[in-house]
Tab-separated table of C-alpha atoms and ligand atoms in Angstrom:
chain	number	residue	atom	x	y	z
A	65	MET	CA	0.000	0.000	0.000
A	66	ARG	CA	1.538	3.286	-1.117
A	67	VAL	CA	0.025	6.592	-0.101
A	68	LEU	CA	0.907	9.937	-1.637
A	69	ILE	CA	0.410	12.853	0.754
A	70	THR	CA	0.548	16.263	-0.888
A	71	GLY	CA	1.410	19.044	1.556
A	72	ILE	CA	3.127	16.508	3.832
A	73	THR	CA	5.222	19.236	5.450
A	74	GLY	CA	2.121	21.036	6.737
A	75	PHE	CA	0.252	20.580	9.999
A	76	VAL	CA	-2.154	17.839	8.914
A	77	GLY	CA	0.336	16.189	6.533
A	78	SER	CA	2.769	15.385	9.321
A	79	HIS	CA	0.037	13.783	11.448
A	80	LEU	CA	-1.309	11.823	8.500
A	81	ALA	CA	2.186	10.571	7.677
A	82	GLU	CA	2.558	9.274	11.258
A	83	PHE	CA	-0.839	7.585	11.051
A	84	ALA	CA	-0.184	6.004	7.631
A	85	LEU	CA	3.185	4.642	8.750
A	86	ALA	CA	1.503	3.090	11.796
A	87	GLN	CA	-0.913	1.359	9.368
A	88	GLY	CA	2.090	-0.169	7.589
A	89	ALA	CA	1.746	2.013	4.478
A	90	GLU	CA	4.657	3.252	2.384
A	91	VAL	CA	4.508	7.039	2.492
A	92	VAL	CA	5.529	9.380	-0.310
A	93	GLY	CA	5.138	13.110	0.250
A	94	SER	CA	5.325	16.110	-2.023
A	95	LEU	CA	7.104	19.277	-1.008
A	96	ARG	CA	8.466	22.442	-2.590
A	97	TRP	CA	12.086	23.524	-2.543
A	98	ARG	CA	11.113	26.260	-0.097
A	99	SER	CA	8.953	24.087	2.188
A	100	LYS	CA	10.029	23.964	5.832
A	101	THR	CA	10.524	20.335	6.822
A	102	GLU	CA	10.566	20.712	10.629
A	103	HIS	CA	7.228	18.879	11.077
A	104	VAL	CA	8.474	15.747	9.290
A	105	GLU	CA	12.146	15.689	10.322
A	106	HIS	CA	11.413	12.928	12.863
A	107	LEU	CA	10.016	10.765	10.015
A	108	ARG	CA	12.704	11.579	7.448
A	109	ASP	CA	14.225	8.080	7.261
A	110	ARG	CA	10.801	6.406	6.952
A	111	ILE	CA	9.189	8.459	4.165
A	112	SER	CA	10.135	9.466	0.615
A	113	LEU	CA	9.927	13.116	-0.360
A	114	VAL	CA	9.493	14.316	-3.937
A	115	ASP	CA	10.181	17.906	-4.941
A	116	GLY	CA	7.821	19.940	-7.101
A	117	ASP	CA	5.114	22.558	-7.265
A	118	LEU	CA	1.597	21.233	-7.770
A	119	ARG	CA	0.603	24.305	-9.790
A	120	ASP	CA	2.835	22.921	-12.525
A	121	LEU	CA	1.362	19.965	-14.430
A	122	LEU	CA	4.820	18.680	-15.382
A	123	SER	CA	5.752	18.577	-11.698
A	124	VAL	CA	2.545	16.728	-10.904
A	125	ARG	CA	3.042	14.151	-13.640
A	126	ALA	CA	6.584	13.494	-12.438
A	127	LEU	CA	5.329	13.174	-8.857
A	128	LEU	CA	2.595	10.688	-9.786
A	129	ALA	CA	4.951	8.672	-11.974
A	130	GLU	CA	7.481	8.398	-9.160
A	131	ALA	CA	5.023	7.808	-6.318
A	132	GLN	CA	2.797	5.229	-8.083
A	133	PRO	CA	0.247	5.678	-5.295
A	134	ASP	CA	-2.685	3.479	-4.317
A	135	TYR	CA	-4.098	6.309	-2.188
A	136	ILE	CA	-3.757	10.079	-2.611
A	137	VAL	CA	-4.563	12.495	0.194
A	138	HIS	CA	-4.418	15.959	-1.295
A	139	LEU	CA	-3.667	18.264	1.623
A	140	ALA	CA	-1.536	20.872	-0.171
A	141	ALA	CA	-3.332	24.207	-0.192
A	142	GLN	CA	-3.325	27.840	0.754
A	143	SER	CA	-5.003	26.865	4.007
A	144	PHE	CA	-5.504	30.140	5.882
A	145	VAL	CA	-8.940	31.781	5.634
A	146	GLN	CA	-7.718	35.167	6.891
A	147	ALA	CA	-4.964	35.391	4.256
A	148	SER	CA	-7.430	34.615	1.491
A	149	TRP	CA	-8.883	38.146	1.613
A	150	GLN	CA	-5.444	39.623	0.927
A	151	THR	CA	-4.591	36.989	-1.687
A	152	PRO	CA	-7.836	35.853	-3.309
A	153	THR	CA	-6.216	35.129	-6.682
A	154	GLU	CA	-3.409	33.091	-5.143
A	155	THR	CA	-5.861	31.215	-2.894
A	156	LEU	CA	-8.292	30.358	-5.660
A	157	SER	CA	-5.676	29.483	-8.216
A	158	THR	CA	-3.488	27.406	-5.872
A	159	ASN	CA	-6.361	25.433	-4.418
A	160	ALA	CA	-8.187	24.845	-7.684
A	161	ILE	CA	-5.230	24.359	-10.029
A	162	CYS	CA	-3.222	22.000	-7.795
A	163	GLN	CA	-6.147	19.608	-7.579
A	164	LEU	CA	-7.006	19.992	-11.266
A	165	ASN	CA	-3.418	19.112	-12.160
A	166	LEU	CA	-3.567	16.029	-9.941
A	167	PHE	CA	-6.803	14.846	-11.584
A	168	GLU	CA	-5.521	15.528	-15.099
A	169	GLY	CA	-2.163	13.936	-14.292
A	170	MET	CA	-3.957	10.843	-12.980
A	171	ARG	CA	-6.053	10.646	-16.143
A	172	GLN	CA	-3.087	11.060	-18.426
A	173	LEU	CA	-1.086	8.388	-16.589
A	174	GLY	CA	-4.045	6.045	-16.128
A	175	SER	CA	-3.726	6.111	-12.322
A	176	LYS	CA	-6.454	4.185	-10.490
A	177	ALA	CA	-5.520	5.649	-7.103
A	178	ARG	CA	-8.187	6.406	-4.521
A	179	PHE	CA	-8.323	10.147	-3.920
A	180	ILE	CA	-9.569	12.233	-0.999
A	181	VAL	CA	-10.647	15.803	-1.667
A	182	ILE	CA	-10.013	17.895	1.434
A	183	GLY	CA	-12.943	20.269	1.712
A	184	SER	CA	-13.879	22.347	4.717
A	185	SER	CA	-16.752	23.387	6.954
A	186	GLU	CA	-16.049	26.892	5.614
A	187	GLU	CA	-17.869	25.764	2.462
A	188	TYR	CA	-21.148	25.965	4.396
A	189	GLY	CA	-20.369	29.583	5.287
A	190	LEU	CA	-23.582	31.299	6.275
A	191	VAL	CA	-25.619	28.796	8.258
A	192	TYR	CA	-28.996	29.691	9.791
A	193	PRO	CA	-29.752	28.613	13.363
A	194	ASP	CA	-32.476	26.210	12.231
A	195	GLU	CA	-29.940	24.419	9.985
A	196	LEU	CA	-27.746	23.301	12.893
A	197	PRO	CA	-26.131	20.845	13.144
A	198	VAL	CA	-25.041	21.215	9.536
A	199	ARG	CA	-25.541	18.190	7.354
A	200	GLU	CA	-23.850	17.431	4.053
A	201	THR	CA	-27.081	18.371	2.249
A	202	ASN	CA	-27.031	21.961	3.546
A	203	PRO	CA	-26.747	24.712	0.899
A	204	LEU	CA	-23.207	26.017	0.455
A	205	ARG	CA	-23.034	29.778	1.111
A	206	PRO	CA	-19.278	30.454	1.250
A	207	LEU	CA	-18.166	33.711	2.911
A	208	SER	CA	-14.478	33.978	1.990
A	209	PRO	CA	-12.210	33.439	-1.018
A	210	TYR	CA	-10.808	30.418	0.836
A	211	ALA	CA	-14.298	28.967	1.214
A	212	VAL	CA	-14.984	29.473	-2.490
A	213	SER	CA	-11.730	27.686	-3.320
A	214	LYS	CA	-12.805	24.718	-1.189
A	215	VAL	CA	-16.265	24.618	-2.813
A	216	THR	CA	-14.411	24.532	-6.143
A	217	GLN	CA	-12.247	21.594	-5.037
A	218	ASP	CA	-15.273	19.782	-3.635
A	219	LEU	CA	-17.423	20.131	-6.764
A	220	MET	CA	-14.468	19.396	-9.008
A	221	GLY	CA	-14.130	16.097	-7.137
A	222	TYR	CA	-17.767	15.357	-7.848
A	223	GLN	CA	-17.390	16.255	-11.527
A	224	TYR	CA	-14.309	14.063	-12.063
A	225	PHE	CA	-16.035	11.174	-10.317
A	226	LYS	CA	-19.109	11.572	-12.538
A	227	SER	CA	-17.266	12.309	-15.778
A	228	TYR	CA	-14.497	9.711	-15.538
A	229	GLY	CA	-15.549	7.253	-12.816
A	230	MET	CA	-12.478	8.097	-10.713
A	231	HIS	CA	-12.427	6.821	-7.120
A	232	ILE	CA	-12.846	10.205	-5.431
A	233	VAL	CA	-14.293	10.685	-1.936
A	234	ARG	CA	-14.971	14.194	-0.635
A	235	ALA	CA	-14.359	15.179	2.982
A	236	ARG	CA	-15.608	18.346	4.677
A	237	ALA	CA	-13.481	18.636	7.779
A	238	PHE	CA	-14.532	21.094	10.451
A	239	ASN	CA	-11.804	22.830	12.493
A	240	HIS	CA	-9.049	20.528	13.662
A	241	GLU	CA	-6.321	21.372	16.102
A	242	GLY	CA	-3.319	19.846	17.816
A	243	PRO	CA	0.464	20.030	18.096
A	244	ARG	CA	2.172	21.675	15.078
A	245	ARG	CA	-0.922	23.734	14.180
A	246	GLY	CA	0.201	26.839	12.230
A	247	GLU	CA	0.615	29.877	14.461
A	248	THR	CA	-1.655	32.017	12.286
A	249	PHE	CA	-4.691	30.015	13.479
A	250	ALA	CA	-6.440	31.366	16.600
A	251	THR	CA	-6.143	28.255	18.788
A	252	SER	CA	-2.441	27.918	18.109
A	253	ASN	CA	-1.779	31.643	18.188
A	254	PHE	CA	-3.345	32.014	21.651
A	255	ALA	CA	-1.352	29.029	22.931
A	256	LYS	CA	1.861	30.512	21.572
A	257	GLN	CA	1.164	33.921	23.112
A	258	VAL	CA	0.412	32.332	26.508
A	259	ALA	CA	3.604	30.242	26.346
A	260	GLU	CA	5.626	33.366	25.469
A	261	ILE	CA	4.085	35.261	28.396
A	262	GLU	CA	4.999	32.361	30.725
A	263	ALA	CA	8.561	32.451	29.418
A	264	GLY	CA	8.770	36.226	30.019
A	265	LEU	CA	9.148	36.905	26.290
A	266	ARG	CA	6.180	39.272	26.009
A	267	GLU	CA	4.096	41.526	28.231
A	268	PRO	CA	1.127	39.716	29.818
A	269	VAL	CA	-1.334	40.691	27.084
A	270	VAL	CA	-2.954	38.273	24.637
A	271	LEU	CA	-4.020	39.962	21.378
A	272	VAL	CA	-7.229	38.569	19.942
A	273	GLY	CA	-9.659	39.025	17.059
A	274	ASP	CA	-13.404	38.427	17.284
A	275	LEU	CA	-14.048	36.063	20.193
A	276	LYS	CA	-17.739	35.501	19.533
A	277	PRO	CA	-17.778	33.003	16.623
A	278	THR	CA	-18.204	29.378	17.573
A	279	ARG	CA	-16.538	26.477	15.831
A	280	ASP	CA	-16.815	22.720	15.869
A	281	PHE	CA	-13.325	21.569	16.882
A	282	SER	CA	-11.800	18.106	16.606
A	283	ASP	CA	-8.324	16.744	17.235
A	284	VAL	CA	-6.181	16.455	14.103
A	285	ARG	CA	-5.317	12.870	15.091
A	286	ASP	CA	-9.006	11.949	14.915
A	287	ILE	CA	-9.371	13.759	11.598
A	288	VAL	CA	-6.500	11.925	9.891
A	289	ARG	CA	-7.990	8.632	11.097
A	290	GLY	CA	-11.229	9.832	9.462
A	291	TYR	CA	-9.448	10.514	6.160
A	292	TRP	CA	-8.013	7.003	6.270
A	293	THR	CA	-11.468	5.537	6.959
A	294	LEU	CA	-12.808	7.415	3.924
A	295	LEU	CA	-9.969	6.108	1.742
A	296	GLU	CA	-10.628	2.550	2.784
A	297	ARG	CA	-14.413	2.490	2.962
A	298	GLY	CA	-15.922	5.798	1.785
A	299	THR	CA	-18.301	5.633	-1.175
A	300	PRO	CA	-16.802	7.295	-4.278
A	301	GLY	CA	-18.573	10.522	-5.264
A	302	GLU	CA	-20.033	10.959	-1.776
A	303	VAL	CA	-19.262	13.781	0.633
A	304	TYR	CA	-18.747	13.308	4.382
A	305	ASN	CA	-18.548	15.759	7.273
A	306	LEU	CA	-15.760	15.132	9.773
A	307	CYS	CA	-16.615	16.922	12.991
A	308	SER	CA	-17.252	16.545	16.692
A	309	GLY	CA	-20.839	17.827	16.710
A	310	VAL	CA	-19.981	20.192	19.590
A	311	ASP	CA	-19.129	23.863	19.221
A	312	TRP	CA	-16.907	26.053	21.385
A	313	SER	CA	-16.687	29.835	21.108
A	314	ILE	CA	-13.234	31.246	20.406
A	315	GLU	CA	-13.593	32.994	23.778
A	316	ARG	CA	-14.003	29.660	25.550
A	317	VAL	CA	-10.812	28.404	23.907
A	318	LEU	CA	-8.997	31.540	25.084
A	319	ASN	CA	-10.373	31.192	28.622
A	320	PHE	CA	-9.234	27.578	28.694
A	321	TYR	CA	-5.651	28.638	27.974
A	322	VAL	CA	-5.748	31.520	30.445
A	323	GLY	CA	-7.016	29.064	33.083
A	324	LYS	CA	-4.185	26.629	32.266
A	325	SER	CA	-1.476	29.262	32.303
A	326	THR	CA	1.120	29.535	35.042
A	327	ALA	CA	1.369	33.321	34.445
A	328	PRO	CA	0.058	35.352	37.438
A	329	ARG	CA	-2.164	37.552	35.274
A	330	ILE	CA	-3.076	37.842	31.601
A	331	GLU	CA	-4.919	40.744	29.968
A	332	VAL	CA	-6.953	40.180	26.799
A	333	ARG	CA	-6.848	42.972	24.180
A	334	GLN	CA	-8.644	43.168	20.835
A	335	ASP	CA	-6.421	43.748	17.810
A	336	PRO	CA	-8.466	45.259	14.921
A	337	THR	CA	-6.103	43.759	12.319
A	338	ARG	CA	-7.314	40.317	13.379
A	339	LEU	CA	-10.950	41.009	12.460
A	340	ARG	CA	-12.286	39.527	9.205
A	341	PRO	CA	-14.493	41.382	6.653
A	342	SER	CA	-17.214	38.744	6.997
A	343	ASP	CA	-17.068	35.835	9.331
A	344	VAL	CA	-19.057	32.682	9.804
A	345	PRO	CA	-20.760	33.285	13.195
A	346	ILE	CA	-21.524	29.704	14.150
A	347	LEU	CA	-20.498	26.302	12.852
A	348	ARG	CA	-21.563	22.990	14.312
A	349	GLY	CA	-21.639	19.903	12.159
A	350	SER	CA	-23.554	16.672	12.030
A	351	ARG	CA	-21.334	13.587	11.933
A	352	GLU	CA	-24.300	11.268	11.588
A	353	LYS	CA	-23.501	10.173	8.033
A	354	ILE	CA	-19.927	9.042	8.625
A	355	GLU	CA	-20.734	7.601	12.039
A	356	THR	CA	-23.703	5.514	10.926
A	357	THR	CA	-22.228	4.348	7.602
A	358	LEU	CA	-18.542	3.938	8.466
A	359	GLY	CA	-18.382	3.956	12.267
A	360	TRP	CA	-15.992	6.921	12.563
A	361	ARG	CA	-16.298	9.231	15.523
A	362	PRO	CA	-13.841	11.495	17.313
A	363	THR	CA	-12.300	10.165	20.530
A	364	ILE	CA	-10.001	12.908	21.845
A	365	PRO	CA	-11.612	15.631	24.030
A	366	LEU	CA	-10.853	19.221	23.044
A	367	GLU	CA	-9.341	19.888	26.488
A	368	THR	CA	-6.665	17.262	25.697
A	369	THR	CA	-6.066	18.712	22.231
A	370	LEU	CA	-5.637	22.269	23.542
A	371	THR	CA	-3.412	21.102	26.404
A	372	ASP	CA	-1.195	19.233	23.919
A	373	LEU	CA	-1.032	22.332	21.726
A	374	LEU	CA	-0.031	24.539	24.673
A	375	GLU	CA	2.618	21.989	25.696
A	376	TYR	CA	3.898	21.965	22.104
A	377	TRP	CA	4.453	25.735	22.224
A	378	ARG	CA	6.006	25.577	25.695
A	379	ARG	CA	8.504	22.962	24.435
A	380	ARG	CA	9.310	24.935	21.288
A	381	ILE	CA	9.846	28.147	23.192
A	382	ARG	CA	12.049	26.382	25.793
A	383	SER	CA	14.154	24.792	23.069
A	384	ARG	CA	14.588	28.156	21.318
A	385	ALA	CA	15.695	29.766	24.568
A	386	SER	CA	18.284	27.061	25.379
B	194	A2R	O1	3.856	26.234	1.403
B	194	A2R	P1	4.781	25.058	1.644
B	194	A2R	O2	5.822	24.907	0.607
B	194	A2R	O3	5.321	25.013	3.044
B	194	A2R	O4	3.873	23.681	1.489
B	194	A2R	C1	2.519	23.664	1.836
B	194	A2R	C2	1.720	22.906	0.776
B	194	A2R	N1	1.531	23.688	-0.464
B	194	A2R	C3	1.967	23.294	-1.675
B	194	A2R	N2	2.641	22.187	-2.078
B	194	A2R	C4	2.946	22.082	-3.384
B	194	A2R	N3	2.616	22.993	-4.321
B	194	A2R	C5	1.934	24.132	-3.968
B	194	A2R	N4	1.629	25.037	-4.900
B	194	A2R	C6	1.584	24.305	-2.586
B	194	A2R	N5	0.942	25.267	-1.878
B	194	A2R	C7	0.909	24.881	-0.597
B	194	A2R	O5	0.484	22.654	1.451
B	194	A2R	C8	2.221	22.822	3.070
B	194	A2R	O6	3.014	21.667	3.098
B	194	A2R	C9	0.766	22.426	2.841
B	194	A2R	C10	-0.230	23.229	3.659
B	194	A2R	O7	0.044	23.063	5.012
B	194	A2R	P2	-0.707	23.913	6.135
B	194	A2R	O8	-0.778	25.322	5.699
B	194	A2R	O9	-0.075	23.582	7.442
B	194	A2R	O10	-2.190	23.357	6.055
B	194	A2R	P3	-2.910	22.251	6.953
B	194	A2R	O11	-3.455	22.890	8.170
B	194	A2R	O12	-2.022	21.077	7.086
B	194	A2R	O13	-4.155	21.903	6.025
B	194	A2R	C11	-4.219	20.735	5.221
B	194	A2R	C12	-5.509	20.759	4.406
B	194	A2R	C13	-5.619	21.988	3.493
B	194	A2R	O14	-6.264	21.576	2.288
B	194	A2R	C14	-6.517	22.927	4.241
B	194	A2R	O15	-7.182	23.829	3.396
B	194	A2R	C15	-7.469	21.938	4.907
B	194	A2R	O16	-6.648	20.828	5.278
B	194	A2R	O17	-8.077	22.454	6.056
């Protein structure tokens, strides 16, 4: 069993690589010359890495020819919602074109690999209170360039399944967190700020954006297990939510960290640059479809996930200081 993980050097890619290796799979990952490899250094002698940019079809063809995958998990993306307002062209083109190149490369090379499209709860966008928890059948009302790019990937997956009979399963993952989460994301950013305050590296003030939105958080280790379940047993063409079914406000996440901190006092201050032009106020998903058909459900409580993320930042900051 050979699995190709695009974006292996990212947050989710490194966790998926660990999971796939534990399943006995051979792991091939794609990276760019400029990609930071710190998240996969500990796996370096157990995985193969292939250089290339997925926006370039020649790169993609070379990658597929070398990897000869049975499974493809396409994680590579411009993954940050906030940045997508500043770089809508880059977000849309990267996220759409990389996946298009993979599909076209697979067709040209006759690859029969199973493919997971990584969509997002952001695709649902504006959700009305009477639509909660959000099911896969909910209308998609995306509210950011990132969300539009994920709708594009999702529907492209459907189209290639219908047009060419490719084995494509679509996942809509709600927020997922854990060690190695990028520091631009609120959960990780708060944890980093708290760890820096504890280490005396910043004044005891945590800068925040809008604390009111709620999100349905899961642990990244549960989510990658969900992707694997979909590869093995998901129905091609179908779309599945991956979520906990429970929502936490961003404020509750912040309060959790403040409560966990060893710092004597922490002030919370709003930073206007962290506010988004339009934000999804509430997201809570239904996991009924994947749970009843495939038996997947999350197992790691968010308190454990956030504690592990805070510990991750404490360790990193200690190792930088020493
Ligand atoms: O930007 P880099 O070189 O560090 O690599 C990132 C990779 N990536 C690309 N790889 C090849 N060709 C490209 N044109 C390209 N653009 C980006 O995607 C990195 O390895 C990965 C993204 O990692 P993160 O930003 O940490 O995302 P995360 O949280 O792992 O999200 C994985 C998936 C994405 O589709 C998200 O939109 C979704 O889960 O939530």
